[in-house]
Amino acid sequence: MANRYWAVSLPVERTSSTSALWSRLQESISKNAFDTPLYRFNIPNLRVGTLDSLLALSDDLLKSNNFIEGVSQKIRRQIEDLERVSGVLSSSLTVDGVPVDSYLTRFVWDEAKYPTMSPLREIVDSIHGQIAKIEDDLKVRVAEYNNVRSQLNAINRKQAGSLAVRDLSNLVKPQDIITSEHLTTLLAIVSKYSQKDWLSSYEGLTSYVVPRSSKKLYEDNEYALYTVTLFNRDADNFRTKARERNFQIRDFEYNQETQETRKQELEKLTQDLETFRSSLLQWCYTSYGEVFSSWMHFCAVRVFTESILRYGLPPSFLVINLPP
């Protein structure tokens, strides 16, 4: 991630020049703070306009700067989250194909994108509009990604929760269930510490239970999942008797077509999530560069405006970037 920098504007005396001031400044820094890097922030001669327009613009610059910086931080945080979830190594962010610090310290005004003859207000409004559009796009893309992630998380919670509430379809096989004209198989959720009680009592809960028909299919930290086979006509009575003994009978109907549909849905959501995540991450990389570039042009306008208001006309000042 980029380091922090100050943009500092220094007035140039009438008897001097920006080149002479830059040389004196470099010499002074090298003598007193030799390890402090110093970079020129090259701002072109922009269209000044009227004093009233500069004052009106100055009032809005701080608010606009906070907005642009905020969008930049949102995208950066989204990149960090996506890289962490994806398990990819954090990559250096770039602007126009170069590292952020290199772009900042070697900033060149983009005349094609922001003509210097355009009014300052027009440049600022253009930058603000571009960033607002990117922010709106970010919201839509993140919402799509979070929607798919929420659907997948909901399915995973059903498959990974307690046996008392989770989806049992991936735990029960066709051969575990007997369904005929007279017989049916029920699924019982038994406390982990009541399994002996279940095995010793289930056959006697009602009169029409098939002896030795109970089989344990699965066990988690709290419960065990058992089958029990009995006559259809006795199913409701068995549920009542089991509930009285604190055994939970889960409603379940095995359907091969439903099982296949759920499996395909899970696979599709998993693929969709990976697609959305990869697409969002690449979009964030690109958009961060666009936002940062626009932000640097905005900062150039801001420094130019405030320098004119402070030092007066004609524009005669040197702007530098240095770490605080």
mmCIF file of C-alpha atoms in Angstrom:
data_model
loop_
_atom_site.group_PDB
_atom_site.id
_atom_site.type_symbol
_atom_site.label_atom_id
_atom_site.label_comp_id
_atom_site.label_asym_id
_atom_site.label_seq_id
_atom_site.Cartn_x
_atom_site.Cartn_y
_atom_site.Cartn_z
ATOM 1 C CA MET A 1 0.000 0.000 0.000
ATOM 2 C CA ALA A 2 1.103 3.588 -0.589
ATOM 3 C CA ASN A 3 2.876 5.627 2.043
ATOM 4 C CA ARG A 4 1.451 8.934 3.202
ATOM 5 C CA TYR A 5 2.736 12.163 1.675
ATOM 6 C CA TRP A 6 2.346 15.855 2.235
ATOM 7 C CA ALA A 7 1.789 18.174 -0.718
ATOM 8 C CA VAL A 8 3.518 21.446 0.221
ATOM 9 C CA SER A 9 3.269 24.680 -1.752
ATOM 10 C CA LEU A 10 6.069 27.255 -1.454
ATOM 11 C CA PRO A 11 5.940 30.792 -2.907
ATOM 12 C CA VAL A 12 8.621 31.773 -5.381
ATOM 13 C CA GLU A 13 10.081 35.241 -4.922
ATOM 14 C CA ARG A 14 9.916 37.619 -7.876
ATOM 15 C CA THR A 15 13.707 37.690 -8.106
ATOM 16 C CA SER A 16 13.964 33.874 -8.142
ATOM 17 C CA SER A 17 12.546 30.910 -10.066
ATOM 18 C CA THR A 18 11.007 27.527 -9.306
ATOM 19 C CA SER A 19 14.212 25.795 -10.451
ATOM 20 C CA ALA A 20 16.370 27.911 -8.136
ATOM 21 C CA LEU A 21 14.002 27.354 -5.191
ATOM 22 C CA TRP A 22 13.967 23.611 -5.894
ATOM 23 C CA SER A 23 17.788 23.495 -5.860
ATOM 24 C CA ARG A 24 18.007 25.440 -2.583
ATOM 25 C CA LEU A 25 15.367 23.230 -1.019
ATOM 26 C CA GLN A 26 17.177 20.024 -2.040
ATOM 27 C CA GLU A 27 20.435 21.386 -0.646
ATOM 28 C CA SER A 28 18.810 22.358 2.653
ATOM 29 C CA ILE A 29 17.063 18.996 3.026
ATOM 30 C CA SER A 30 20.263 17.075 2.291
ATOM 31 C CA LYS A 31 22.115 18.995 5.011
ATOM 32 C CA ASN A 32 19.478 18.841 7.753
ATOM 33 C CA ALA A 33 17.416 15.725 6.985
ATOM 34 C CA PHE A 34 19.544 13.692 4.591
ATOM 35 C CA ASP A 35 17.250 10.655 4.703
ATOM 36 C CA THR A 36 14.069 12.573 3.768
ATOM 37 C CA PRO A 37 13.031 11.967 0.133
ATOM 38 C CA LEU A 38 11.784 14.992 -1.779
ATOM 39 C CA TYR A 39 9.742 15.009 -4.985
ATOM 40 C CA ARG A 40 8.401 17.749 -7.217
ATOM 41 C CA PHE A 41 4.646 17.762 -7.716
ATOM 42 C CA ASN A 42 4.418 19.117 -11.249
ATOM 43 C CA ILE A 43 1.206 21.098 -11.634
ATOM 44 C CA PRO A 44 0.610 22.733 -15.031
ATOM 45 C CA ASN A 45 -0.606 26.291 -15.506
ATOM 46 C CA LEU A 46 -4.321 25.824 -15.014
ATOM 47 C CA ARG A 47 -7.078 28.259 -15.907
ATOM 48 C CA VAL A 48 -7.458 30.622 -12.945
ATOM 49 C CA GLY A 49 -10.832 32.193 -13.619
ATOM 50 C CA THR A 50 -12.215 34.881 -11.304
ATOM 51 C CA LEU A 51 -11.493 35.388 -7.614
ATOM 52 C CA ASP A 52 -15.137 34.681 -6.779
ATOM 53 C CA SER A 53 -15.004 31.367 -8.638
ATOM 54 C CA LEU A 54 -11.815 30.402 -6.789
ATOM 55 C CA LEU A 55 -13.352 31.254 -3.398
ATOM 56 C CA ALA A 56 -16.517 29.281 -4.196
ATOM 57 C CA LEU A 57 -14.449 26.334 -5.405
ATOM 58 C CA SER A 58 -12.210 26.429 -2.341
ATOM 59 C CA ASP A 59 -15.237 26.029 -0.076
ATOM 60 C CA ASP A 60 -16.144 22.744 -1.789
ATOM 61 C CA LEU A 61 -12.675 21.235 -2.179
ATOM 62 C CA LEU A 62 -12.347 19.723 1.313
ATOM 63 C CA LYS A 63 -15.726 17.993 1.104
ATOM 64 C CA SER A 64 -14.940 16.636 -2.358
ATOM 65 C CA ASN A 65 -11.501 15.480 -1.234
ATOM 66 C CA ASN A 66 -13.005 13.532 1.679
ATOM 67 C CA PHE A 67 -15.466 11.875 -0.705
ATOM 68 C CA ILE A 68 -12.790 10.833 -3.210
ATOM 69 C CA GLU A 69 -10.435 9.610 -0.494
ATOM 70 C CA GLY A 70 -13.315 7.661 1.071
ATOM 71 C CA VAL A 71 -14.060 5.826 -2.179
ATOM 72 C CA SER A 72 -10.372 5.028 -2.567
ATOM 73 C CA GLN A 73 -10.295 3.534 0.935
ATOM 74 C CA LYS A 74 -13.479 1.508 0.301
ATOM 75 C CA ILE A 75 -11.927 -0.104 -2.770
ATOM 76 C CA ARG A 76 -8.648 -0.748 -0.958
ATOM 77 C CA ARG A 77 -10.450 -2.438 1.958
ATOM 78 C CA GLN A 78 -12.479 -4.523 -0.508
ATOM 79 C CA ILE A 79 -9.263 -5.649 -2.167
ATOM 80 C CA GLU A 80 -7.796 -6.644 1.195
ATOM 81 C CA ASP A 81 -10.939 -8.625 2.099
ATOM 82 C CA LEU A 82 -11.066 -10.425 -1.254
ATOM 83 C CA GLU A 83 -7.361 -11.264 -1.188
ATOM 84 C CA ARG A 84 -7.701 -12.657 2.336
ATOM 85 C CA VAL A 85 -10.758 -14.773 1.470
ATOM 86 C CA SER A 86 -9.160 -15.996 -1.764
ATOM 87 C CA GLY A 87 -5.927 -16.869 0.003
ATOM 88 C CA VAL A 88 -3.873 -14.939 -2.539
ATOM 89 C CA LEU A 89 -0.776 -12.983 -1.648
ATOM 90 C CA SER A 90 -1.399 -9.277 -1.266
ATOM 91 C CA SER A 91 -0.237 -7.591 -4.448
ATOM 92 C CA SER A 92 1.155 -4.108 -4.903
ATOM 93 C CA LEU A 93 -1.515 -1.753 -6.190
ATOM 94 C CA THR A 94 -0.735 0.082 -9.395
ATOM 95 C CA VAL A 95 -1.806 3.226 -11.190
ATOM 96 C CA ASP A 96 -1.356 3.328 -14.955
ATOM 97 C CA GLY A 97 0.812 0.210 -14.689
ATOM 98 C CA VAL A 98 3.257 1.533 -12.072
ATOM 99 C CA PRO A 99 3.287 1.211 -8.250
ATOM 100 C CA VAL A 100 1.230 3.806 -6.405
ATOM 101 C CA ASP A 101 4.270 5.493 -4.830
ATOM 102 C CA SER A 102 6.001 5.737 -8.192
ATOM 103 C CA TYR A 103 2.930 7.307 -9.779
ATOM 104 C CA LEU A 104 2.574 9.817 -6.956
ATOM 105 C CA THR A 105 6.226 10.857 -6.886
ATOM 106 C CA ARG A 106 6.417 11.094 -10.695
ATOM 107 C CA PHE A 107 3.004 12.608 -11.280
ATOM 108 C CA VAL A 108 2.310 13.929 -14.784
ATOM 109 C CA TRP A 109 -0.892 15.804 -15.591
ATOM 110 C CA ASP A 110 -3.146 14.010 -18.093
ATOM 111 C CA GLU A 111 -3.897 16.764 -20.601
ATOM 112 C CA ALA A 112 -6.078 14.501 -22.769
ATOM 113 C CA LYS A 113 -8.362 13.605 -19.883
ATOM 114 C CA TYR A 114 -8.351 16.974 -18.107
ATOM 115 C CA PRO A 115 -7.569 19.835 -20.543
ATOM 116 C CA THR A 116 -5.757 22.610 -18.696
ATOM 117 C CA MET A 117 -7.849 25.242 -20.471
ATOM 118 C CA SER A 118 -11.025 23.885 -18.876
ATOM 119 C CA PRO A 119 -12.407 25.878 -15.921
ATOM 120 C CA LEU A 120 -11.273 24.483 -12.572
ATOM 121 C CA ARG A 121 -14.867 23.884 -11.526
ATOM 122 C CA GLU A 122 -15.443 21.823 -14.655
ATOM 123 C CA ILE A 123 -12.369 19.667 -13.908
ATOM 124 C CA VAL A 124 -13.439 19.132 -10.292
ATOM 125 C CA ASP A 125 -17.018 18.277 -11.287
ATOM 126 C CA SER A 126 -15.723 15.844 -13.912
ATOM 127 C CA ILE A 127 -13.518 14.081 -11.354
ATOM 128 C CA HIS A 128 -16.339 13.989 -8.790
ATOM 129 C CA GLY A 129 -18.729 12.525 -11.358
ATOM 130 C CA GLN A 130 -16.255 9.811 -12.394
ATOM 131 C CA ILE A 131 -15.644 8.793 -8.757
ATOM 132 C CA ALA A 132 -19.382 8.787 -7.971
ATOM 133 C CA LYS A 133 -19.986 6.456 -10.923
ATOM 134 C CA ILE A 134 -17.235 4.121 -9.733
ATOM 135 C CA GLU A 135 -18.699 4.131 -6.208
ATOM 136 C CA ASP A 136 -22.156 3.241 -7.566
ATOM 137 C CA ASP A 137 -20.625 0.440 -9.632
ATOM 138 C CA LEU A 138 -18.774 -0.805 -6.542
ATOM 139 C CA LYS A 139 -22.019 -0.977 -4.555
ATOM 140 C CA VAL A 140 -23.751 -2.996 -7.282
ATOM 141 C CA ARG A 141 -20.862 -5.432 -7.704
ATOM 142 C CA VAL A 142 -20.390 -5.945 -3.965
ATOM 143 C CA ALA A 143 -24.144 -6.480 -3.526
ATOM 144 C CA GLU A 144 -24.131 -9.170 -6.248
ATOM 145 C CA TYR A 145 -21.127 -10.875 -4.673
ATOM 146 C CA ASN A 146 -22.599 -10.723 -1.151
ATOM 147 C CA ASN A 147 -25.930 -12.082 -2.391
ATOM 148 C CA VAL A 148 -24.304 -15.215 -3.824
ATOM 149 C CA ARG A 149 -22.104 -15.565 -0.730
ATOM 150 C CA SER A 150 -25.152 -15.298 1.550
ATOM 151 C CA GLN A 151 -26.997 -17.993 -0.409
ATOM 152 C CA LEU A 152 -23.994 -20.311 -0.221
ATOM 153 C CA ASN A 153 -23.477 -19.606 3.486
ATOM 154 C CA ALA A 154 -27.146 -20.388 4.160
ATOM 155 C CA ILE A 155 -26.802 -23.787 2.464
ATOM 156 C CA ASN A 156 -23.534 -24.506 4.277
ATOM 157 C CA ARG A 157 -25.094 -23.595 7.630
ATOM 158 C CA LYS A 158 -27.921 -26.050 6.977
ATOM 159 C CA GLN A 159 -25.401 -28.764 6.184
ATOM 160 C CA ALA A 160 -23.021 -27.997 9.039
ATOM 161 C CA GLY A 161 -25.300 -27.094 11.943
ATOM 162 C CA SER A 162 -26.642 -29.262 14.729
ATOM 163 C CA LEU A 163 -28.477 -32.449 13.759
ATOM 164 C CA ALA A 164 -31.540 -30.964 15.390
ATOM 165 C CA VAL A 165 -31.854 -28.353 12.635
ATOM 166 C CA ARG A 166 -29.436 -29.112 9.789
ATOM 167 C CA ASP A 167 -30.284 -30.545 6.383
ATOM 168 C CA LEU A 168 -30.042 -34.330 6.562
ATOM 169 C CA SER A 169 -30.065 -35.027 2.834
ATOM 170 C CA ASN A 170 -26.285 -35.484 2.544
ATOM 171 C CA LEU A 171 -26.247 -37.874 5.530
ATOM 172 C CA VAL A 172 -28.977 -40.280 4.419
ATOM 173 C CA LYS A 173 -28.498 -42.754 1.570
ATOM 174 C CA PRO A 174 -31.277 -44.485 -0.388
ATOM 175 C CA GLN A 175 -30.508 -47.833 1.263
ATOM 176 C CA ASP A 176 -31.057 -46.290 4.706
ATOM 177 C CA ILE A 177 -34.730 -45.656 4.003
ATOM 178 C CA ILE A 178 -37.473 -48.288 3.686
ATOM 179 C CA THR A 179 -40.726 -47.079 2.174
ATOM 180 C CA SER A 180 -43.429 -49.567 1.242
ATOM 181 C CA GLU A 181 -47.151 -50.088 1.466
ATOM 182 C CA HIS A 182 -46.897 -51.121 5.099
ATOM 183 C CA LEU A 183 -43.459 -50.047 6.365
ATOM 184 C CA THR A 184 -41.742 -46.694 6.797
ATOM 185 C CA THR A 185 -38.418 -45.486 8.167
ATOM 186 C CA LEU A 186 -38.226 -42.554 10.584
ATOM 187 C CA LEU A 187 -35.137 -40.542 11.514
ATOM 188 C CA ALA A 188 -34.533 -39.975 15.217
ATOM 189 C CA ILE A 189 -32.269 -37.315 16.702
ATOM 190 C CA VAL A 190 -30.886 -38.660 19.963
ATOM 191 C CA SER A 191 -28.784 -36.786 22.493
ATOM 192 C CA LYS A 192 -25.195 -37.996 22.400
ATOM 193 C CA TYR A 193 -25.507 -39.052 26.032
ATOM 194 C CA SER A 194 -28.891 -40.801 25.610
ATOM 195 C CA GLN A 195 -27.900 -43.314 22.945
ATOM 196 C CA LYS A 196 -27.961 -46.282 25.321
ATOM 197 C CA ASP A 197 -31.431 -45.242 26.432
ATOM 198 C CA TRP A 198 -32.578 -45.069 22.797
ATOM 199 C CA LEU A 199 -31.158 -48.454 21.846
ATOM 200 C CA SER A 200 -32.708 -50.142 24.872
ATOM 201 C CA SER A 201 -36.125 -48.513 24.555
ATOM 202 C CA TYR A 202 -37.041 -47.722 20.931
ATOM 203 C CA GLU A 203 -38.453 -51.202 20.215
ATOM 204 C CA GLY A 204 -40.903 -50.873 23.106
ATOM 205 C CA LEU A 205 -42.128 -47.344 22.475
ATOM 206 C CA THR A 206 -45.040 -48.775 20.432
ATOM 207 C CA SER A 207 -46.227 -52.212 19.364
ATOM 208 C CA TYR A 208 -45.331 -52.134 15.687
ATOM 209 C CA VAL A 209 -41.599 -51.364 15.604
ATOM 210 C CA VAL A 210 -39.405 -53.708 13.569
ATOM 211 C CA PRO A 211 -36.951 -55.286 16.036
ATOM 212 C CA ARG A 212 -33.270 -54.381 15.672
ATOM 213 C CA SER A 213 -34.110 -51.946 12.852
ATOM 214 C CA SER A 214 -32.379 -48.893 14.325
ATOM 215 C CA LYS A 215 -29.038 -47.960 12.783
ATOM 216 C CA LYS A 216 -26.777 -45.000 13.578
ATOM 217 C CA LEU A 217 -26.013 -42.933 10.487
ATOM 218 C CA TYR A 218 -24.084 -39.988 11.905
ATOM 219 C CA GLU A 219 -22.943 -38.361 15.140
ATOM 220 C CA ASP A 220 -21.819 -34.801 15.938
ATOM 221 C CA ASN A 221 -20.788 -33.108 19.182
ATOM 222 C CA GLU A 222 -24.338 -33.027 20.535
ATOM 223 C CA TYR A 223 -26.541 -35.580 18.818
ATOM 224 C CA ALA A 224 -26.628 -38.889 16.964
ATOM 225 C CA LEU A 225 -28.813 -39.674 13.958
ATOM 226 C CA TYR A 226 -30.624 -43.031 14.047
ATOM 227 C CA THR A 227 -33.076 -44.761 11.731
ATOM 228 C CA VAL A 228 -36.006 -46.825 12.968
ATOM 229 C CA THR A 229 -38.399 -48.889 10.838
ATOM 230 C CA LEU A 230 -42.039 -49.512 11.803
ATOM 231 C CA PHE A 231 -45.503 -49.959 10.359
ATOM 232 C CA ASN A 232 -46.983 -46.923 8.641
ATOM 233 C CA ARG A 233 -50.092 -46.928 10.807
ATOM 234 C CA ASP A 234 -47.976 -46.610 13.940
ATOM 235 C CA ALA A 235 -45.795 -43.679 12.816
ATOM 236 C CA ASP A 236 -47.769 -40.863 14.483
ATOM 237 C CA ASN A 237 -48.041 -42.768 17.734
ATOM 238 C CA PHE A 238 -44.290 -43.483 17.674
ATOM 239 C CA ARG A 239 -43.521 -39.775 17.178
ATOM 240 C CA THR A 240 -45.602 -38.936 20.248
ATOM 241 C CA LYS A 241 -43.996 -41.602 22.429
ATOM 242 C CA ALA A 242 -40.500 -40.654 21.255
ATOM 243 C CA ARG A 243 -41.114 -36.990 22.055
ATOM 244 C CA GLU A 244 -42.179 -37.959 25.584
ATOM 245 C CA ARG A 245 -38.759 -39.593 26.014
ATOM 246 C CA ASN A 246 -36.966 -36.484 24.621
ATOM 247 C CA PHE A 247 -36.166 -38.153 21.282
ATOM 248 C CA GLN A 248 -36.749 -35.892 18.267
ATOM 249 C CA ILE A 249 -38.217 -37.416 15.103
ATOM 250 C CA ARG A 250 -37.210 -35.392 12.031
ATOM 251 C CA ASP A 251 -39.509 -35.277 9.017
ATOM 252 C CA PHE A 252 -37.588 -36.509 6.009
ATOM 253 C CA GLU A 253 -38.467 -37.837 2.576
ATOM 254 C CA TYR A 254 -35.700 -39.116 0.363
ATOM 255 C CA ASN A 255 -36.021 -37.978 -3.238
ATOM 256 C CA GLN A 256 -33.191 -38.703 -5.652
ATOM 257 C CA GLU A 257 -34.229 -35.899 -8.008
ATOM 258 C CA THR A 258 -34.353 -33.375 -5.158
ATOM 259 C CA GLN A 259 -30.943 -34.537 -3.908
ATOM 260 C CA GLU A 260 -29.424 -34.088 -7.354
ATOM 261 C CA THR A 261 -31.003 -30.653 -7.727
ATOM 262 C CA ARG A 262 -29.564 -29.531 -4.380
ATOM 263 C CA LYS A 263 -26.138 -30.841 -5.306
ATOM 264 C CA GLN A 264 -26.210 -28.998 -8.625
ATOM 265 C CA GLU A 265 -27.416 -25.829 -6.909
ATOM 266 C CA LEU A 266 -24.527 -26.016 -4.425
ATOM 267 C CA GLU A 267 -21.983 -26.583 -7.199
ATOM 268 C CA LYS A 268 -23.394 -23.703 -9.254
ATOM 269 C CA LEU A 269 -23.351 -21.295 -6.287
ATOM 270 C CA THR A 270 -19.774 -22.298 -5.479
ATOM 271 C CA GLN A 271 -18.710 -21.638 -9.075
ATOM 272 C CA ASP A 272 -20.698 -18.382 -9.215
ATOM 273 C CA LEU A 273 -19.084 -17.176 -5.987
ATOM 274 C CA GLU A 274 -15.597 -17.824 -7.320
ATOM 275 C CA THR A 275 -16.482 -16.080 -10.592
ATOM 276 C CA PHE A 276 -17.937 -13.045 -8.819
ATOM 277 C CA ARG A 277 -14.984 -12.904 -6.408
ATOM 278 C CA SER A 278 -12.393 -13.044 -9.183
ATOM 279 C CA SER A 279 -14.281 -10.508 -11.305
ATOM 280 C CA LEU A 280 -14.770 -8.135 -8.367
ATOM 281 C CA LEU A 281 -11.115 -8.356 -7.378
ATOM 282 C CA GLN A 282 -9.900 -7.550 -10.898
ATOM 283 C CA TRP A 283 -12.396 -4.694 -11.134
ATOM 284 C CA CYS A 284 -11.160 -3.321 -7.802
ATOM 285 C CA TYR A 285 -7.534 -3.435 -8.957
ATOM 286 C CA THR A 286 -8.423 -1.438 -12.082
ATOM 287 C CA SER A 287 -10.805 0.956 -10.360
ATOM 288 C CA TYR A 288 -8.379 1.705 -7.541
ATOM 289 C CA GLY A 289 -5.878 2.900 -10.139
ATOM 290 C CA GLU A 290 -8.523 5.073 -11.818
ATOM 291 C CA VAL A 291 -9.667 6.582 -8.520
ATOM 292 C CA PHE A 292 -6.133 7.249 -7.333
ATOM 293 C CA SER A 293 -5.168 8.897 -10.613
ATOM 294 C CA SER A 294 -8.279 11.106 -10.473
ATOM 295 C CA TRP A 295 -7.540 11.906 -6.833
ATOM 296 C CA MET A 296 -4.014 13.101 -7.695
ATOM 297 C CA HIS A 297 -5.406 15.386 -10.393
ATOM 298 C CA PHE A 298 -7.936 16.661 -7.884
ATOM 299 C CA CYS A 299 -5.143 17.311 -5.363
ATOM 300 C CA ALA A 300 -3.271 19.242 -8.033
ATOM 301 C CA VAL A 301 -6.332 21.463 -8.588
ATOM 302 C CA ARG A 302 -6.759 21.911 -4.853
ATOM 303 C CA VAL A 303 -3.142 22.917 -4.261
ATOM 304 C CA PHE A 304 -3.239 25.224 -7.276
ATOM 305 C CA THR A 305 -6.443 26.915 -6.071
ATOM 306 C CA GLU A 306 -5.283 27.402 -2.501
ATOM 307 C CA SER A 307 -1.865 28.618 -3.638
ATOM 308 C CA ILE A 308 -3.444 31.281 -5.853
ATOM 309 C CA LEU A 309 -5.692 32.418 -2.997
ATOM 310 C CA ARG A 310 -2.731 32.573 -0.613
ATOM 311 C CA TYR A 311 0.077 33.875 -2.826
ATOM 312 C CA GLY A 312 -1.872 35.825 -5.437
ATOM 313 C CA LEU A 313 -1.349 36.250 -9.167
ATOM 314 C CA PRO A 314 0.451 35.540 -11.381
ATOM 315 C CA PRO A 315 0.919 31.884 -10.302
ATOM 316 C CA SER A 316 4.444 31.553 -8.929
ATOM 317 C CA PHE A 317 4.949 28.712 -6.512
ATOM 318 C CA LEU A 318 6.704 25.369 -6.149
ATOM 319 C CA VAL A 319 4.788 22.282 -5.008
ATOM 320 C CA ILE A 320 6.604 19.311 -3.510
ATOM 321 C CA ASN A 321 5.624 15.890 -2.156
ATOM 322 C CA LEU A 322 7.383 14.574 0.908
ATOM 323 C CA PRO A 323 6.583 12.024 3.605
ATOM 324 C CA PRO A 324 5.453 13.516 6.944
#
